[in-house]
Short mmCIF file of C-alpha atoms in Angstrom, two decimals:
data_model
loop_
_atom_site.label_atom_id
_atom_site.label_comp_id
_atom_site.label_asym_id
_atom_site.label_seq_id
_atom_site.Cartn_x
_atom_site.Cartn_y
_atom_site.Cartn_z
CA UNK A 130 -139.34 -110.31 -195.28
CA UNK A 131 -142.76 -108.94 -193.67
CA UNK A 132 -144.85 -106.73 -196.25
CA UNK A 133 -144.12 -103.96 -194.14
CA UNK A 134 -140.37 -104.23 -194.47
CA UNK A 135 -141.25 -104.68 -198.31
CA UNK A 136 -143.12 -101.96 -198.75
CA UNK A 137 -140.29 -99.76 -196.95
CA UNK A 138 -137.69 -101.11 -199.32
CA UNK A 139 -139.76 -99.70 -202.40
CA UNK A 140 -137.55 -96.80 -202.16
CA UNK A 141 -134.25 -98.85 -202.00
CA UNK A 142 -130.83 -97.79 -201.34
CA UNK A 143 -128.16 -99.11 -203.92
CA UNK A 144 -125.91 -101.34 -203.12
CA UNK A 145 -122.97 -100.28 -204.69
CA UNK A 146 -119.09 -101.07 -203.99
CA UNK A 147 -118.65 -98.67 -200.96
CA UNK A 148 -121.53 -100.13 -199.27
CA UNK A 149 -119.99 -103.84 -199.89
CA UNK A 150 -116.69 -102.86 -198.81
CA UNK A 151 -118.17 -101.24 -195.94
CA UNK A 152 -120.20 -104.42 -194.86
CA UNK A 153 -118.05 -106.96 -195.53
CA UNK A 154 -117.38 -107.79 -192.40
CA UNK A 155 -121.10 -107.90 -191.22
CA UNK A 156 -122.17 -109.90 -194.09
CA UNK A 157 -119.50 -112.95 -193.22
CA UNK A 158 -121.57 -113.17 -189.83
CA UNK A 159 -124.69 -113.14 -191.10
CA UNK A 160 -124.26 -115.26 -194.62
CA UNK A 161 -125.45 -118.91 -192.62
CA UNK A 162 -128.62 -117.04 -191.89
CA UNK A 163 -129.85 -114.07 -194.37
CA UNK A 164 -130.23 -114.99 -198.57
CA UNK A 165 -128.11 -112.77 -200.73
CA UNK A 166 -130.84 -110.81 -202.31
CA UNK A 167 -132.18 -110.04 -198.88
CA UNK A 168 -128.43 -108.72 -198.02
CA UNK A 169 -127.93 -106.60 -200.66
CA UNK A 170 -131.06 -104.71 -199.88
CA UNK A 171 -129.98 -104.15 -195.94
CA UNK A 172 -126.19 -103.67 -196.67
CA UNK A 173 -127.07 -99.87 -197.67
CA UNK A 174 -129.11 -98.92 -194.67
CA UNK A 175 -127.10 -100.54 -192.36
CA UNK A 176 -123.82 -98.63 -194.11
CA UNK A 177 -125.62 -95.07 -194.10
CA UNK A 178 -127.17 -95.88 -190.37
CA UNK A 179 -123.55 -96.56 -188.91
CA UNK A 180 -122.26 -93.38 -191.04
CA UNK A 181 -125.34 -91.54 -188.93
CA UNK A 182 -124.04 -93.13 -185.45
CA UNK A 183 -120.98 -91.64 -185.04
CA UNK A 184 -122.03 -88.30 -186.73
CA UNK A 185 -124.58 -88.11 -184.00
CA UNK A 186 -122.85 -89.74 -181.34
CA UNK A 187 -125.46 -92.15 -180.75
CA UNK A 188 -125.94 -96.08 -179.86
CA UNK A 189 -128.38 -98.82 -180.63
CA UNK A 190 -129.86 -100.84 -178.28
CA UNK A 191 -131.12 -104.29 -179.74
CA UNK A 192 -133.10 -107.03 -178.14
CA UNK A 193 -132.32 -110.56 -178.95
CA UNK A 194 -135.70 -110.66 -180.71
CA UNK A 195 -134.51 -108.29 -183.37
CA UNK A 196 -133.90 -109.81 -187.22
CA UNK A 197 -130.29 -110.74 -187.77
CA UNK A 198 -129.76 -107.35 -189.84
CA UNK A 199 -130.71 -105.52 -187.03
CA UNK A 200 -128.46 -107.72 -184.34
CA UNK A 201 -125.60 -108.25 -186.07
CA UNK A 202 -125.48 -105.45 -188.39
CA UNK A 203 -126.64 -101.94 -186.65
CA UNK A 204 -127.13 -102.75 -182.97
CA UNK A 205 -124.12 -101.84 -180.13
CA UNK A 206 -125.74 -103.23 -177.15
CA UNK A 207 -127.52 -106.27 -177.72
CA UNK A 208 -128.83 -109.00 -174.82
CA UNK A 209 -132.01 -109.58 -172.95
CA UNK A 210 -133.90 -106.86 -170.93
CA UNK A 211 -131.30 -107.05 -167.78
CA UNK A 212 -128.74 -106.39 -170.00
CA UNK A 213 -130.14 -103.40 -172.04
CA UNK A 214 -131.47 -101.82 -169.05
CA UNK A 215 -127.49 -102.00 -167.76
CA UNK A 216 -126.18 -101.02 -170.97
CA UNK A 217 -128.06 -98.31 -171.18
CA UNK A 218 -127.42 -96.76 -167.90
CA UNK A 219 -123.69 -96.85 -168.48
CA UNK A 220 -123.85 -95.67 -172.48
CA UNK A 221 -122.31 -91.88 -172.78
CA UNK A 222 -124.19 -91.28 -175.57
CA UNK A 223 -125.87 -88.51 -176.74
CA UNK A 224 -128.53 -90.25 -178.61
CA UNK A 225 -130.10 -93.72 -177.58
CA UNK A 226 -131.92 -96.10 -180.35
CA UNK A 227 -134.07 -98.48 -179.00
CA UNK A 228 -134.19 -101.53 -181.59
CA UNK A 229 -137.03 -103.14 -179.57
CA UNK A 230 -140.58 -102.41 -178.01
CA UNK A 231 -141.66 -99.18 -176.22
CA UNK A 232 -141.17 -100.04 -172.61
CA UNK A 233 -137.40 -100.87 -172.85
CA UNK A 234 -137.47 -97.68 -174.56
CA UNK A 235 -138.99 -96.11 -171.72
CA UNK A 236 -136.25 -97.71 -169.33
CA UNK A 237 -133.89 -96.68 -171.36
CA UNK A 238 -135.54 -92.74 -171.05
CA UNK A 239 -135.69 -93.53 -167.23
CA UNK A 240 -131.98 -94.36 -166.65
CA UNK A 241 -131.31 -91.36 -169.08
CA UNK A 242 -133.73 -88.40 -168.64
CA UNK A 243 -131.17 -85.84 -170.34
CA UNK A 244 -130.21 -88.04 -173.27
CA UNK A 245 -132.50 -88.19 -176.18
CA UNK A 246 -134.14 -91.52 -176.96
CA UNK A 247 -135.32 -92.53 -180.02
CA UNK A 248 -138.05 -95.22 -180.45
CA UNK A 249 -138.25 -96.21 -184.27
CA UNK A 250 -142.27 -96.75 -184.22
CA UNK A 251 -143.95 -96.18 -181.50
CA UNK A 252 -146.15 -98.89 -181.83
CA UNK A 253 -144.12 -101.53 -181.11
CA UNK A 254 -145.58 -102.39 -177.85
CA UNK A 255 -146.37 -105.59 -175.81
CA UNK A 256 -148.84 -107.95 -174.33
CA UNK A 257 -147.57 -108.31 -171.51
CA UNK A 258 -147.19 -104.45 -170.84
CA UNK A 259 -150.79 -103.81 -172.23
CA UNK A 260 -152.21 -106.45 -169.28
CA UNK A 261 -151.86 -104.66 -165.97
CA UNK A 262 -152.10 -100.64 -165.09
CA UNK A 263 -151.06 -98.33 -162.02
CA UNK A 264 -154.31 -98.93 -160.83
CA UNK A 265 -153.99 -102.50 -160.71
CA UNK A 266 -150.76 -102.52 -159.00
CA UNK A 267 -152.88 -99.88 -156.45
CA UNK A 268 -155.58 -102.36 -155.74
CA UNK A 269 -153.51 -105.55 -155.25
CA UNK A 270 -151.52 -103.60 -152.60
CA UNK A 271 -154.95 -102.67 -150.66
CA UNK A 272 -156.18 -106.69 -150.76
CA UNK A 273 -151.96 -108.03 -149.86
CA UNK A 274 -150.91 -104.46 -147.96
CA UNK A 275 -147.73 -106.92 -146.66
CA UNK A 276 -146.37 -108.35 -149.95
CA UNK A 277 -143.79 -106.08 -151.75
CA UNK A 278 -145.03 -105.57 -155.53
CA UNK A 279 -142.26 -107.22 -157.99
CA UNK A 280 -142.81 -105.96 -161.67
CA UNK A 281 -141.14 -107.28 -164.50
CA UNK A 282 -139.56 -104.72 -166.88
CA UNK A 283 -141.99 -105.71 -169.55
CA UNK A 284 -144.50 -102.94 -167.98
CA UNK A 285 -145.28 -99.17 -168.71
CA UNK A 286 -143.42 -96.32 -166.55
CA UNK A 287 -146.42 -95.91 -164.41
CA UNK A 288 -146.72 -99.22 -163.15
CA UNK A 289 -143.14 -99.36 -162.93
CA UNK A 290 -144.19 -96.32 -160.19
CA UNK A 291 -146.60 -98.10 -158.65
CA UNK A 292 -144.09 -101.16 -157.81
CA UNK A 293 -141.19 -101.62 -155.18
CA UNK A 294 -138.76 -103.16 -157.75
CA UNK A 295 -138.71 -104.50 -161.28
CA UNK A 296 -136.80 -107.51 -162.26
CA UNK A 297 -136.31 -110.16 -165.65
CA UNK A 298 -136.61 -113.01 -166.41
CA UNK A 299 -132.94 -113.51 -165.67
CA UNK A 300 -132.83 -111.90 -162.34
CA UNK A 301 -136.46 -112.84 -161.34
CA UNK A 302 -135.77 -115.12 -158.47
CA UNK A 303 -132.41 -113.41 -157.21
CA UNK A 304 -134.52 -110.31 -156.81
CA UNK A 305 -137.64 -112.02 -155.06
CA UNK A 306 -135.34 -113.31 -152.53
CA UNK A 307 -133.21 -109.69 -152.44
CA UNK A 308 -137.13 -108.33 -150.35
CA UNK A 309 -136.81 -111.27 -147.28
CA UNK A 310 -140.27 -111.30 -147.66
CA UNK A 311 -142.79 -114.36 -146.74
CA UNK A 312 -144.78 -113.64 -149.67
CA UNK A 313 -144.42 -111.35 -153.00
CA UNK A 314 -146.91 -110.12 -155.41
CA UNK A 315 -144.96 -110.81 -159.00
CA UNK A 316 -146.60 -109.17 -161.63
CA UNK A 317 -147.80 -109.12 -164.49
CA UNK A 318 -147.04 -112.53 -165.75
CA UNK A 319 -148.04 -115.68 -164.40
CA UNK A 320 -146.29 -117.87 -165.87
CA UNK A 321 -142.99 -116.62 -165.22
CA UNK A 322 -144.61 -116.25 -161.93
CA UNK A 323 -145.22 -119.72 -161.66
CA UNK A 324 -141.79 -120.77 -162.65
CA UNK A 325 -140.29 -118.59 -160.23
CA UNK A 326 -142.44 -120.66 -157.72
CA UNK A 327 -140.43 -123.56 -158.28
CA UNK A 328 -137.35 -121.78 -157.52
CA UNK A 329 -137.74 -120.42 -154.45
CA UNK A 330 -140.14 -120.71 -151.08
CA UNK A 331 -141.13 -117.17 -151.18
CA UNK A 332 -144.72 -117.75 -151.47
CA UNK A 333 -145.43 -116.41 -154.82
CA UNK A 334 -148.53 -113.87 -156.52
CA UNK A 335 -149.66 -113.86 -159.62
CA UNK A 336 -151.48 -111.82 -162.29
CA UNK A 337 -152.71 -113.16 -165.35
CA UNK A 338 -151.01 -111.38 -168.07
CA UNK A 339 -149.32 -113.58 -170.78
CA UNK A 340 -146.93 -112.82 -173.86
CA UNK A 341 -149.26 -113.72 -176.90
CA UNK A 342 -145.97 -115.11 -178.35
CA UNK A 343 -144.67 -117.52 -175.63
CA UNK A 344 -148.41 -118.71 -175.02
CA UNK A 345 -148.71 -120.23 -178.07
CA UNK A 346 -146.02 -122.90 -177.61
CA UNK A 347 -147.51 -126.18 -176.79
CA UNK A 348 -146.04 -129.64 -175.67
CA UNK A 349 -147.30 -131.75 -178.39
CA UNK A 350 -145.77 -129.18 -180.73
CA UNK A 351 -142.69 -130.18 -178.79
CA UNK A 352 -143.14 -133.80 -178.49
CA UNK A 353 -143.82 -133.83 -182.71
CA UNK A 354 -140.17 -132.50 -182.90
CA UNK A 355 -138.39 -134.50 -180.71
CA UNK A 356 -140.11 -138.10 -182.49
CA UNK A 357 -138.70 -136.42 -185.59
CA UNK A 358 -135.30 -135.75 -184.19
CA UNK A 359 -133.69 -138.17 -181.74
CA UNK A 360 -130.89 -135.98 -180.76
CA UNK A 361 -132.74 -132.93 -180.10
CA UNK A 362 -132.55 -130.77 -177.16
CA UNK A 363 -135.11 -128.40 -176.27
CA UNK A 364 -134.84 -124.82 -173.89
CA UNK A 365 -137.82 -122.83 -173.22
CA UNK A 366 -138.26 -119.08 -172.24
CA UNK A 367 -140.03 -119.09 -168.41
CA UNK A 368 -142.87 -116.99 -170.10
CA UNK A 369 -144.30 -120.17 -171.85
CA UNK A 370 -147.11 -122.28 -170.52
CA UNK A 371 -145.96 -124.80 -167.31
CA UNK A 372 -146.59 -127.76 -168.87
CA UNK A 373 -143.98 -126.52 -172.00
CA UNK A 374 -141.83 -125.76 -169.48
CA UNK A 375 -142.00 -129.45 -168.02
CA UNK A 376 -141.11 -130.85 -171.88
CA UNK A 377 -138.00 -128.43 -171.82
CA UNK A 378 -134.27 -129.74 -171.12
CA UNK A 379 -133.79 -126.37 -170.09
CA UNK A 380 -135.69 -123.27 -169.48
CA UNK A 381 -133.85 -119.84 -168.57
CA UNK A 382 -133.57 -116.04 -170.08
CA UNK A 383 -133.14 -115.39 -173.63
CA UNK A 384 -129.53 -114.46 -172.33
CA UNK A 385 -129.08 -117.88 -170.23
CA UNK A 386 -130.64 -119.80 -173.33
CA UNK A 387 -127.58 -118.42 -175.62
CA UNK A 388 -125.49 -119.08 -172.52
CA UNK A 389 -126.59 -122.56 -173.13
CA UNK A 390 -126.03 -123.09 -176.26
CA UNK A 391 -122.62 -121.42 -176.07
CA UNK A 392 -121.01 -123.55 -173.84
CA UNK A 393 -123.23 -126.88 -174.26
CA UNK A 394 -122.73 -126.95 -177.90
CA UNK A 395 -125.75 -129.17 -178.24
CA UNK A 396 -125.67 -130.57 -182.28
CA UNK A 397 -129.59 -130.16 -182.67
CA UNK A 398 -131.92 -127.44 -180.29
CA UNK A 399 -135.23 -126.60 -180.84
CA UNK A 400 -135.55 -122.72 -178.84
CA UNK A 401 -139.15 -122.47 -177.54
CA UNK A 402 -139.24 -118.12 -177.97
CA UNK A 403 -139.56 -115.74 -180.45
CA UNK A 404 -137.88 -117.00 -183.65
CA UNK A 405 -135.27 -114.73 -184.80
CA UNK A 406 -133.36 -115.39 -181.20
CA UNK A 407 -132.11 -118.94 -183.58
CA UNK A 408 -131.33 -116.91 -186.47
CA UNK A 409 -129.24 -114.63 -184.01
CA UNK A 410 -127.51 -117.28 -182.15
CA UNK A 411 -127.08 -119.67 -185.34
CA UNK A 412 -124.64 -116.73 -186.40
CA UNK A 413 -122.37 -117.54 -183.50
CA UNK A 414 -122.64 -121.59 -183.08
CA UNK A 415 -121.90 -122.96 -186.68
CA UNK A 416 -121.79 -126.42 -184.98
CA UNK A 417 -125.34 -126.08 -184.00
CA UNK A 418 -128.23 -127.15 -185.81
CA UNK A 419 -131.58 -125.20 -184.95
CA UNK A 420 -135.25 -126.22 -185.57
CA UNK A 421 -137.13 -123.38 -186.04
CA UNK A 422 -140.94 -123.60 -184.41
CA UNK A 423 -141.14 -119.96 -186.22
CA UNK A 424 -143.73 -118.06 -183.90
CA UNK A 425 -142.55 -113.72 -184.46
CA UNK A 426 -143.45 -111.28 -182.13
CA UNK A 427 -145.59 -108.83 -183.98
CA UNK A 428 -144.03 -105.47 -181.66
CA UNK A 429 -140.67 -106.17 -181.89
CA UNK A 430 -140.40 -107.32 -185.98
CA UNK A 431 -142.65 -103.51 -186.35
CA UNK A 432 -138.56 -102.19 -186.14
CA UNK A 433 -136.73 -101.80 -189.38
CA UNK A 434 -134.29 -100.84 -190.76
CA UNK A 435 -135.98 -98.29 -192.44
CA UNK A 436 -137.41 -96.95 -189.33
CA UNK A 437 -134.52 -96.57 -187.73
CA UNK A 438 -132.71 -94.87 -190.38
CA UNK A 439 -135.31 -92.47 -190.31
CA UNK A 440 -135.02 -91.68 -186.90
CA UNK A 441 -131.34 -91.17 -186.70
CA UNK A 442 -132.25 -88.58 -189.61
CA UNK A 443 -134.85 -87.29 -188.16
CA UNK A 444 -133.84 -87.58 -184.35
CA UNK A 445 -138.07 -88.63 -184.04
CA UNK A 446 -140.12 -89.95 -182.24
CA UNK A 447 -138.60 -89.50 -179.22
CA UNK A 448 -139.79 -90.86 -175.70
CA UNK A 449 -140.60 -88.99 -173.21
CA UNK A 450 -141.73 -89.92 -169.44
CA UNK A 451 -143.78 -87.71 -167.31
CA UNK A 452 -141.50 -86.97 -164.20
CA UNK A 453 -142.89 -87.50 -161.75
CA UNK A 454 -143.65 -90.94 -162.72
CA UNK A 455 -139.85 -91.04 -163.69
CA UNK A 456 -138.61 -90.27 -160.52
CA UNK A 457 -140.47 -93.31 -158.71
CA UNK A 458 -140.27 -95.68 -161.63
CA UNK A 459 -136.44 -94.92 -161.68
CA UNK A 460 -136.26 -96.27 -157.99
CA UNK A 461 -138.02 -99.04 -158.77
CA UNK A 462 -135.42 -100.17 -161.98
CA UNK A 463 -132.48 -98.75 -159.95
CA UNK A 464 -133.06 -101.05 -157.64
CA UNK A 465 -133.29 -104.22 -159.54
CA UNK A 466 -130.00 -103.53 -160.92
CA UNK A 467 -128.41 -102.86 -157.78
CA UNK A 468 -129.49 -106.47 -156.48
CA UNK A 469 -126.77 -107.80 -158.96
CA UNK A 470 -123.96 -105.48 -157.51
CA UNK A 471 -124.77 -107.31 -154.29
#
């Protein structure tokens, strides 16, 4: 537990026989993964939080970067970026959570500009987001005026403006090839760039934004783990580095990598992303040994439980997107999720 989270749980909620009754169901999921001790200090938020859903009609989006207490015991939606930004354009409720960083929160606002969305600190941002702004995406399309601007979701509303469509890492090269374009500015990260390079012959752009947690995977990290395991297999987010990529079995989405693991069953993985995605997906594959590599993402672990307790009470902070930067950024996400309805 992060000394934030401890210093949150100063003020604990006891965990009496209601609240075990009430999350017995949750804890058999998550036993494999969370201590005891840890438990019985989440079991009362996450009882009082999904009292405070229904009383408020609302849902929680989670990431699959969010802590297992999070995932498997608060969240409605969970998946990768694609998926959230679906979910949450279908939800009919009247309050969204958004158990992840502030731009999905902001696509979530975008897809739902009458609901009220709720992002538990609004510091939980991203690297990624932070690299590029509108008046990057302005000046790239003066010096390439005939390549269509791609921008993954992990970007602020007003470059999400400034683009033609957004995409994932899951829909990335299904979207490139949607434009029938000779060559495509895909922004801002360039190693998912690069990856999508080798999937398609759409000449590809790139912009040198990185996550700081994907960039930090190396292959001699890799290569130490497979001499100590024989049997190992390893799958890698498209974010990391090229050359981690090339050391990967397998590299795909945070939703293709549980895909993966779901239906390969592989006895020992080693999961080159942010570290509570094994803790999340050990829940699920009992038969599946994971070596953890643990590298957090500081945004994302910034939710609690806590904090989103708080803002269920509270109905605060909410996010809000300036609308006329709405109504183009909008386009640009509608459209990415239209190219899977194709």
């Amino acid at each position: 537990m992060n000394m934030n989270a401890q210093a949150e749980f100063a003020t604990a909620l006891p965990f009496t026989p209601e609240v075990a009754a009430a999350t017995a169901g949750i804890w058999s999921k998550m036993e494999r993964v969370l201590p005891e001790d840890e438990w019985r200090q989440h079991a009362p938020f996450i009882a009082r939080i999904n009292r405070l859903k229904k009383e408020k009609n609302a849902v929680i989006l989670a990431h699959n970067y969010q802590t297992p207490e999070i995932f498997h015991g608060v969240a409605d939606i969970v998946g990768d970026s694609l998926a959230l930004a679906k979910r949450a354009a279908e939800t009919d409720a009247d309050v969204i959570v958004m158990a992840g960083v502030h731009f999905m929160a902001e696509t979530a606002k975008l897809l739902n500009p009458e609901k009220i969305v709720l992002m538990p600190d609004m510091g939980a941002g991203c690297s990624l987001a932070e690299s590029i702004t509108a008046a990057d995406i302005r000046l790239l399309r003066e010096t390439y005026p005939d390549a269509p601007v791609v921008t993954y979701v992990n970007t602020s509303a007003e470059v999400k403006a400034e683009s033609d469509i957004c995409c994932t890492s899951g829909n990335a090269v299904e979207v490139v090839e949607s434009l029938g374009a000779e060559r495509v500015l895909c922004l801002p990260d360039e190693y998912l760039a690069n990856w999508i390079a080798t999937q398609t012959k759409v000449k590809i752009l790139t912009w040198k934004g990185h996550c700081e947690v994907h960039e930090r995977f190396t292959p001699a990290e890799i290569r130490r783990f497979r001499r100590a395991y024989d049997d190992l297999i390893v799958i890698a987010h498209p974010e990391c580095p090229p050359e981690v990529i090339a050391e990967a079995d397998f590299a795909g989405s945070t939703a293709k990598m549980i895909d993966y693991v779901r239906d390969e069953k592989p006895p020992r993985v080693l999961m080159i992303t942010e570290c509570s995605m094994s803790d999340n997906i050990a829940a699920a594959s009992p038969t599946t040994e994971f070596v953890r590599p643990c590298i957090m993402c500081p945004h994302m672990k910034k939710i609690t439980l806590p904090k989103i307790l708080h803002s269920l009470e509270t109905l605060e902070p909410r996010v809000e997107v300036d609308p006329q930067v709405a109504d183009r950024a909008r386009l640009a996400v509608e459209r990415m999720i239209a190219v899977g309805r194709r």
